[in-house]
Short mmCIF file of C-alpha atoms (C1' of nucleotides) in Angstrom, two decimals:
data_model
loop_
_atom_site.label_atom_id
_atom_site.label_comp_id
_atom_site.label_asym_id
_atom_site.label_seq_id
_atom_site.Cartn_x
_atom_site.Cartn_y
_atom_site.Cartn_z
CA MET A 1 -0.77 0.22 0.12
CA HIS A 2 2.32 2.12 0.93
CA SER A 3 4.85 1.82 -2.10
CA ASN A 4 2.01 2.32 -4.17
CA GLY A 5 1.95 5.58 -3.04
CA ILE A 6 -1.20 5.55 -1.13
CA SER A 7 -1.34 7.40 2.03
CA THR A 8 -1.51 5.35 4.96
CA ASP A 9 -4.32 6.49 7.73
CA THR A 10 -3.81 5.51 11.61
CA TYR A 11 -6.71 2.64 10.78
CA ALA A 12 -4.37 0.91 8.16
CA LEU A 13 -1.18 1.54 10.60
CA CYS A 14 -2.92 -0.14 13.48
CA GLY A 15 -3.36 -2.77 11.44
CA SER A 16 -0.15 -3.37 10.84
CA ILE A 17 1.42 -3.15 13.85
CA THR A 18 -0.91 -5.55 15.46
CA ALA A 19 -0.40 -7.84 12.95
CA SER A 20 3.25 -7.87 13.33
CA SER A 21 2.56 -8.45 17.24
CA SER A 22 1.09 -11.54 16.57
CA LEU A 23 3.09 -12.78 13.93
CA ARG A 24 5.80 -12.15 16.32
CA ASN A 25 7.50 -9.90 13.28
CA VAL A 26 8.91 -7.02 15.36
CA GLU A 27 11.20 -5.89 13.08
CA PHE A 28 8.43 -5.10 10.23
CA GLY A 29 6.96 -3.28 13.43
CA LYS A 30 10.36 -1.67 13.98
CA GLN A 31 9.77 -0.21 9.91
CA ILE A 32 6.31 0.40 10.32
CA HIS A 33 7.35 2.62 12.91
CA SER A 34 9.99 4.64 11.45
CA HIS A 35 7.53 5.02 8.42
CA VAL A 36 5.44 6.36 10.98
CA ALA A 37 7.66 8.69 13.17
CA LYS A 38 7.86 10.52 9.38
CA SER A 39 4.24 10.24 8.58
CA GLY A 40 2.87 12.45 11.33
CA TRP A 41 0.94 9.83 12.41
CA ILE A 42 3.24 9.27 15.44
CA SER A 43 1.20 11.40 18.11
CA SER A 44 -1.57 9.00 17.44
CA VAL A 45 -2.16 6.97 21.12
CA PHE A 46 -4.04 4.58 19.23
CA VAL A 47 -0.66 3.37 16.59
CA GLY A 48 1.18 4.62 20.12
CA SER A 49 -0.50 1.74 22.15
CA ALA A 50 -0.20 -1.19 19.04
CA LEU A 51 3.42 0.54 19.30
CA ILE A 52 3.57 -0.24 22.88
CA ASP A 53 1.98 -3.08 22.67
CA LEU A 54 4.44 -4.89 20.31
CA TYR A 55 7.28 -4.24 22.07
CA ALA A 56 6.33 -5.19 25.30
CA LYS A 57 5.43 -8.77 23.83
CA SER A 58 8.75 -8.31 22.38
CA SER A 59 10.66 -8.58 25.79
CA LEU A 60 11.76 -4.53 24.38
CA ILE A 61 10.09 -3.14 27.47
CA ALA A 62 13.03 -0.05 27.53
CA ASP A 63 11.24 0.39 24.13
CA ALA A 64 7.96 0.44 25.24
CA ALA A 65 8.12 3.08 28.14
CA VAL A 66 9.75 5.22 25.78
CA MET A 67 7.11 4.80 22.96
CA PHE A 68 4.88 5.94 25.69
CA ASP A 69 6.43 9.00 27.33
CA GLU A 70 6.33 10.27 23.41
CA ILE A 71 2.63 10.15 23.01
CA PRO A 72 1.56 13.59 23.92
CA LEU A 73 -2.03 12.86 24.73
CA LYS A 74 -2.24 9.59 26.60
CA ASN A 75 -5.23 7.44 27.61
CA SER A 76 -5.79 4.74 29.87
CA VAL A 77 -5.35 2.03 26.87
CA CYS A 78 -1.34 3.25 26.53
CA ALA A 79 -0.63 3.06 30.29
CA ASN A 80 -2.36 -0.65 30.36
CA ALA A 81 -0.50 -1.21 27.36
CA LEU A 82 3.07 -0.56 28.70
CA LEU A 83 1.59 -1.66 32.08
CA SER A 84 0.68 -5.14 31.04
CA GLY A 85 4.52 -5.67 29.53
CA PHE A 86 6.02 -4.60 32.91
CA CYS A 87 4.07 -7.90 34.88
CA GLU A 88 5.21 -9.46 31.51
CA ALA A 89 8.95 -8.63 32.26
CA LYS A 90 7.93 -9.51 36.19
CA LEU A 91 9.16 -5.89 36.63
CA TRP A 92 6.44 -5.17 39.25
CA ILE A 93 7.18 -2.92 40.60
CA GLU A 94 8.07 -0.67 38.22
CA GLY A 95 4.55 -2.04 37.16
CA LEU A 96 3.34 -0.31 40.35
CA GLU A 97 5.38 2.91 39.70
CA LEU A 98 3.39 3.86 36.56
CA VAL A 99 0.00 2.66 38.17
CA ARG A 100 0.54 5.76 41.02
CA LYS A 101 1.51 7.97 38.28
CA MET A 102 -1.27 7.30 36.55
CA PRO A 103 -3.75 9.84 38.73
CA GLY A 104 -0.94 12.69 37.77
CA LEU A 105 -1.48 12.27 34.33
CA ASN A 106 -5.91 12.20 34.81
CA LEU A 107 -5.41 8.61 33.89
CA ASP A 108 -8.24 6.55 35.00
CA TYR A 109 -7.72 3.05 36.25
CA ASP A 110 -10.00 0.52 34.61
CA HIS A 111 -10.70 -3.19 34.22
CA PHE A 112 -7.81 -3.60 32.64
CA THR A 113 -5.05 -1.66 35.43
CA LEU A 114 -7.35 -3.15 38.13
CA SER A 115 -6.43 -6.85 37.24
CA ALA A 116 -2.05 -5.80 36.37
CA MET A 117 -2.29 -4.49 39.57
CA LEU A 118 -3.03 -8.13 41.06
CA ARG A 119 -0.76 -9.29 38.57
CA ALA A 120 1.67 -7.47 40.08
CA CYS A 121 0.67 -7.88 43.80
CA THR A 122 0.60 -11.95 43.35
CA GLY A 123 4.56 -11.25 41.41
CA LEU A 124 5.72 -9.77 44.79
CA SER A 125 2.65 -11.99 47.43
CA ALA A 126 1.64 -8.71 48.01
CA ILE A 127 -0.87 -9.62 50.26
CA ASP A 128 -1.98 -6.01 51.98
CA LEU A 129 -2.09 -4.45 48.77
CA GLY A 130 -3.68 -7.36 46.44
CA ARG A 131 -6.76 -7.23 49.18
CA GLN A 132 -6.29 -2.94 49.18
CA VAL A 133 -7.36 -3.49 45.29
CA HIS A 134 -9.93 -6.36 45.75
CA GLY A 135 -11.74 -3.57 48.42
CA TYR A 136 -11.43 -1.18 45.32
CA LEU A 137 -12.52 -3.82 43.15
CA ILE A 138 -16.12 -4.44 45.89
CA ARG A 139 -16.39 -0.82 46.02
CA LYS A 140 -16.14 0.69 42.60
CA VAL A 141 -16.23 -2.19 40.10
CA TYR A 142 -20.38 -2.80 40.18
CA ASN A 143 -19.97 -5.76 37.29
CA LEU A 144 -17.22 -6.96 39.15
CA ALA A 145 -18.93 -10.47 38.74
CA ASP A 146 -18.64 -9.74 35.27
CA ASP A 147 -15.16 -10.09 34.15
CA VAL A 148 -13.80 -13.35 34.34
CA PHE A 149 -10.27 -11.90 34.10
CA LEU A 150 -10.42 -9.76 37.28
CA GLN A 151 -12.02 -12.86 39.01
CA SER A 152 -8.88 -15.12 37.84
CA SER A 153 -6.63 -12.33 38.67
CA LEU A 154 -7.84 -12.03 42.10
CA VAL A 155 -8.37 -16.04 42.87
CA GLU A 156 -4.20 -16.33 41.85
CA MET A 157 -3.07 -13.63 44.22
CA TYR A 158 -4.62 -14.70 47.34
CA GLY A 159 -3.65 -18.15 45.93
CA LYS A 160 -0.15 -17.13 46.03
CA CYS A 161 -0.58 -15.73 49.23
CA GLY A 162 -1.29 -19.10 50.87
CA LEU A 163 -5.59 -17.80 51.43
CA VAL A 164 -6.83 -20.69 50.00
CA MET A 165 -10.11 -20.00 51.34
CA LYS A 166 -9.84 -16.60 50.33
CA ALA A 167 -9.22 -17.72 46.59
CA LEU A 168 -11.87 -20.13 47.00
CA GLN A 169 -14.53 -17.94 47.79
CA VAL A 170 -13.31 -15.45 44.94
CA PHE A 171 -13.88 -18.59 42.90
CA ASN A 172 -17.11 -19.77 44.45
CA PHE A 173 -18.38 -16.01 44.19
CA ALA A 174 -17.80 -15.80 39.99
CA GLY A 175 -19.95 -19.13 39.53
CA MET A 176 -22.29 -18.35 42.28
CA ARG A 177 -24.62 -15.19 40.57
CA TRP A 178 -25.13 -16.90 37.03
CA GLY A 179 -26.47 -20.21 39.03
CA GLY A 180 -26.89 -23.09 36.13
CA GLU A 181 -24.45 -20.58 33.56
CA LYS A 182 -21.47 -21.09 32.98
CA ARG A 183 -19.93 -17.65 32.88
CA ARG A 184 -16.85 -19.28 34.92
CA ASP A 185 -14.55 -20.48 31.69
CA VAL A 186 -11.71 -22.96 31.83
CA VAL A 187 -9.35 -20.50 32.48
CA LEU A 188 -10.98 -19.41 35.85
CA TRP A 189 -10.94 -22.91 36.62
CA THR A 190 -7.36 -23.49 35.87
CA SER A 191 -6.48 -21.23 38.13
CA MET A 192 -8.27 -22.34 41.01
CA LEU A 193 -6.93 -25.56 40.56
CA GLY A 194 -3.78 -24.21 40.10
CA VAL A 195 -3.86 -22.36 43.31
CA TYR A 196 -5.29 -26.18 45.02
CA GLY A 197 -1.56 -27.80 43.07
CA ARG A 198 0.54 -24.78 44.72
CA ASN A 199 -0.50 -25.28 48.61
CA GLY A 200 -0.87 -29.04 48.37
CA HIS A 201 -4.16 -29.80 48.10
CA PHE A 202 -4.07 -31.90 45.47
CA GLU A 203 -7.49 -34.10 46.53
CA GLU A 204 -9.04 -31.65 46.30
CA GLY A 205 -7.61 -30.10 42.73
CA ILE A 206 -8.47 -33.52 41.56
CA LEU A 207 -12.36 -33.42 42.72
CA LEU A 208 -12.62 -29.97 41.36
CA PHE A 209 -10.76 -30.82 38.04
CA GLU A 210 -14.15 -33.50 37.77
CA GLU A 211 -17.20 -30.65 38.78
CA MET A 212 -15.32 -28.82 36.19
CA LEU A 213 -15.98 -31.51 33.42
CA LYS A 214 -19.11 -31.58 34.83
CA GLU A 215 -20.33 -28.53 34.41
CA GLY A 216 -19.42 -29.39 30.62
CA ILE A 217 -16.48 -27.42 30.17
CA GLU A 218 -13.91 -28.09 28.05
CA PRO A 219 -9.82 -28.65 29.87
CA ASP A 220 -7.48 -27.56 27.71
CA GLU A 221 -3.41 -28.12 27.56
CA VAL A 222 -2.97 -25.86 31.28
CA ALA A 223 -6.41 -27.44 32.51
CA PHE A 224 -3.91 -30.84 32.20
CA VAL A 225 -0.67 -29.81 33.13
CA THR A 226 -1.90 -29.08 36.51
CA VAL A 227 -4.07 -32.22 36.94
CA ILE A 228 -1.72 -34.86 36.04
CA SER A 229 0.55 -33.65 38.03
CA ALA A 230 -1.47 -33.32 40.98
CA CYS A 231 -2.19 -36.82 40.51
CA GLY A 232 1.56 -37.64 40.62
CA HIS A 233 1.30 -35.94 43.81
CA THR A 234 -1.35 -38.06 45.26
CA GLY A 235 0.21 -41.51 44.09
CA GLN A 236 -3.59 -42.16 41.68
CA ILE A 237 -1.52 -43.51 39.20
CA GLN A 238 -3.96 -45.22 36.86
CA LEU A 239 -6.23 -41.49 37.27
CA GLY A 240 -3.37 -40.04 35.88
CA LEU A 241 -2.61 -42.37 33.33
CA GLU A 242 -6.33 -41.85 32.08
CA TYR A 243 -5.55 -37.85 31.95
CA PHE A 244 -3.26 -38.36 29.69
CA ASP A 245 -5.44 -40.69 27.47
CA CYS A 246 -8.24 -39.22 27.32
CA MET A 247 -6.69 -35.55 26.24
CA SER A 248 -6.28 -36.53 22.73
CA ARG A 249 -8.81 -39.24 22.91
CA VAL A 250 -11.49 -37.22 23.87
CA TYR A 251 -10.04 -33.81 23.60
CA LYS A 252 -8.47 -33.61 20.47
CA LEU A 253 -5.81 -32.19 22.45
CA ILE A 254 -2.00 -33.18 21.72
CA PRO A 255 0.48 -33.78 24.34
CA GLY A 256 2.94 -31.37 24.94
CA PRO A 257 6.17 -31.95 26.52
CA GLU A 258 5.17 -31.33 29.38
CA HIS A 259 2.49 -33.09 30.03
CA CYS A 260 5.20 -35.85 29.32
CA SER A 261 7.16 -34.88 31.71
CA CYS A 262 4.00 -35.10 34.26
CA VAL A 263 3.83 -38.71 33.25
CA VAL A 264 7.11 -39.70 33.67
CA ASP A 265 6.87 -37.80 36.67
CA LEU A 266 4.07 -39.02 37.99
CA LEU A 267 5.19 -43.36 37.81
CA CYS A 268 8.49 -42.33 39.20
CA ARG A 269 7.75 -40.59 42.67
CA ALA A 270 5.25 -44.16 42.80
CA GLY A 271 8.42 -45.71 41.70
CA GLU A 272 7.90 -46.96 39.07
CA VAL A 273 11.39 -45.57 37.15
CA GLU A 274 11.11 -49.04 35.20
CA ARG A 275 7.21 -48.16 33.53
CA ALA A 276 8.50 -44.78 33.72
CA VAL A 277 11.71 -45.94 31.29
CA LYS A 278 9.23 -48.63 29.10
CA VAL A 279 6.96 -44.75 28.69
CA VAL A 280 9.43 -42.81 28.07
CA ASN A 281 10.63 -45.59 24.50
CA GLU A 282 6.97 -45.61 23.74
CA MET A 283 6.89 -41.71 23.56
CA LEU A 284 10.28 -41.54 21.26
CA GLY A 285 9.08 -43.98 19.34
CA GLU A 286 5.96 -42.10 18.54
CA GLY A 287 7.76 -39.37 17.14
CA ARG A 288 7.45 -36.98 19.35
CA ASN A 289 10.29 -34.90 18.83
CA LYS A 290 9.18 -32.09 21.04
CA CYS A 291 9.03 -34.08 23.72
CA SER A 292 12.62 -35.33 23.89
CA VAL A 293 14.91 -33.26 25.54
CA SER A 294 11.81 -32.95 28.36
CA LEU A 295 11.31 -36.46 28.98
CA TRP A 296 15.16 -37.59 30.04
CA VAL A 297 15.47 -34.07 32.09
CA ALA A 298 11.94 -36.09 33.68
CA LEU A 299 13.96 -39.17 34.16
CA LEU A 300 17.10 -37.41 35.46
CA SER A 301 15.12 -35.39 37.91
CA ALA A 302 13.02 -38.55 39.43
CA CYS A 303 16.48 -40.66 39.22
CA SER A 304 17.75 -37.54 40.89
CA ASP A 305 15.40 -37.71 43.67
CA GLY A 306 16.24 -41.61 44.02
CA GLY A 307 19.42 -42.05 43.70
CA ASN A 308 19.39 -44.08 40.54
CA VAL A 309 22.84 -42.75 39.49
CA GLU A 310 22.86 -45.22 36.26
CA LEU A 311 19.61 -44.49 34.58
CA GLY A 312 20.23 -41.05 35.74
CA GLU A 313 23.50 -40.41 34.25
CA TYR A 314 21.88 -41.93 31.16
CA ALA A 315 18.87 -39.23 31.09
CA ALA A 316 21.73 -37.46 31.59
CA LYS A 317 23.49 -37.72 29.15
CA ARG A 318 20.73 -38.53 26.14
CA ALA A 319 19.45 -35.10 27.23
CA LEU A 320 22.40 -33.10 26.83
CA GLU A 321 22.80 -35.14 23.13
CA LEU A 322 19.68 -33.07 22.50
CA ASP A 323 20.85 -30.03 23.98
CA PRO A 324 24.12 -29.81 24.68
CA GLN A 325 22.93 -25.80 26.40
CA ASN A 326 21.37 -26.77 28.50
CA VAL A 327 21.87 -26.05 32.56
CA GLY A 328 18.91 -27.47 34.10
CA VAL A 329 20.59 -30.76 33.45
CA TYR A 330 23.53 -30.51 34.88
CA VAL A 331 22.00 -29.10 37.84
CA GLN A 332 19.94 -31.75 38.42
CA LEU A 333 22.69 -34.44 37.73
CA SER A 334 24.98 -32.76 40.14
CA ASN A 335 22.19 -32.81 42.72
CA LEU A 336 21.72 -36.42 42.31
CA TYR A 337 25.47 -37.12 43.05
CA ALA A 338 25.67 -34.55 45.81
CA ARG A 339 23.08 -37.20 47.25
CA LEU A 340 25.32 -40.06 46.84
CA GLU A 341 28.45 -37.71 47.76
CA MET A 342 29.83 -38.26 44.36
CA TRP A 343 32.88 -35.47 44.99
CA ASP A 344 34.41 -36.04 42.67
CA GLU A 345 32.73 -36.22 39.59
CA ILE A 346 30.97 -33.06 40.80
CA GLY A 347 34.05 -31.62 40.86
CA GLN A 348 34.62 -33.12 36.66
CA LEU A 349 30.97 -31.73 35.78
CA ARG A 350 31.92 -27.87 37.71
CA ASP A 351 34.48 -28.28 34.84
CA THR A 352 32.70 -29.79 31.79
CA MET A 353 30.19 -26.77 32.63
CA LYS A 354 33.63 -24.34 32.93
CA GLN A 355 34.59 -25.50 29.46
CA ARG A 356 31.37 -25.15 27.33
CA GLY A 357 31.19 -21.56 29.30
CA LEU A 358 27.92 -22.34 31.04
CA LYS A 359 27.11 -20.38 34.13
CA LYS A 360 24.09 -21.79 36.82
CA ASP A 361 22.20 -18.86 38.13
CA SER A 362 21.57 -18.24 41.68
CA GLY A 363 18.24 -18.63 43.08
CA LEU A 364 16.06 -15.52 45.02
CA SER A 365 12.85 -15.41 46.79
CA TRP A 366 10.94 -12.99 49.00
CA ILE A 367 8.02 -13.13 50.83
CA GLN A 368 5.93 -10.69 52.70
CA VAL A 369 5.02 -11.21 56.18
CA THR A 370 1.53 -10.47 56.91
CA SER A 371 0.98 -7.97 59.63
"C1'" DG B 1 -14.24 1.20 11.69
"C1'" DT B 2 -8.64 1.13 14.89
"C1'" DA B 3 -4.95 0.64 20.61
"C1'" DG B 4 -4.72 -2.57 26.35
"C1'" DG B 5 -5.73 -8.21 30.94
"C1'" DG B 6 -6.10 -13.41 33.76
"C1'" DT B 7 -4.36 -20.70 33.98
"C1'" DT B 8 1.23 -24.99 33.14
"C1'" DA B 9 5.02 -29.24 36.55
"C1'" DG B 10 9.92 -30.42 38.38
#
DNA sequence: GTAGGGTTAG
């Protein structure tokens, strides 16, 4: 269109930018950006928001922030686009700072803002602020029960802070108002399922999954990861395998590496290492190439827990053949050696990692203590 | 008629 000399307008520009965003083609988006800068449409808040979104989704958060600053007449939409970029990048403090600046810029909080704030609270385990946002929602948002995004953000926030009953209360409230209507979608159900899982309530999680099926909600890939993992924790091998099987048979979903490793983990937890190896081989035989690394890693992880050196080393070798840069494999193998006090082997492993220029990230965690 | 949100195991 442009090369034919036809002038573009903001509608066409927004369309092209969102298209390059969904195709994950940042380069094309950047080209449009420089074109926009010359055309004079750069001050359009519509075009600006689309560009912020493109940069934020391409992990170019600094570029997104610059774009935001350059929009002369800002509105909530462009602020929210940057805000969700911060949350996506786990820059929760930066996100909350932006939220604090919004009133001064004459920007109102809407559902998008509040849902992103809750995500930041979840990331920071900031229960006090999270409660304040919930209070604000109850007071100011009359149609809270209509918004599954806000509901699931609340469920996640309470769950992350360990308040399982509060999460359940929100989840039940979301279902209550609509009686027979299916207002709770699969993501909201999965959020609650995940809260149970992360807090060790695996039995309840499995029951909730069954309840979801009874309500006629179609489970997705994420729901299956969570429920198969829950089965692993309760030792319900048969049930876990049935879920794995019905994923493709009944729901026509293609199991990914994460499902395969859940199944391996489930079998190994139950001490069925032989059977796990058999499953790995079967899966590889079926040509699930994408699964192969994670299958060996899952097997290695299980061997690490059980102190099975021989099989662990074999699994590590196979995993590294496929992905030599995988630091996780070295860490797992090192854990296995440490468990059995095989210090010489750990030394060798460190040397190998150094030679290959690999480094393990150090861990970090924090919580807020409820006052 | 254009732009922005929530779920994944180990």
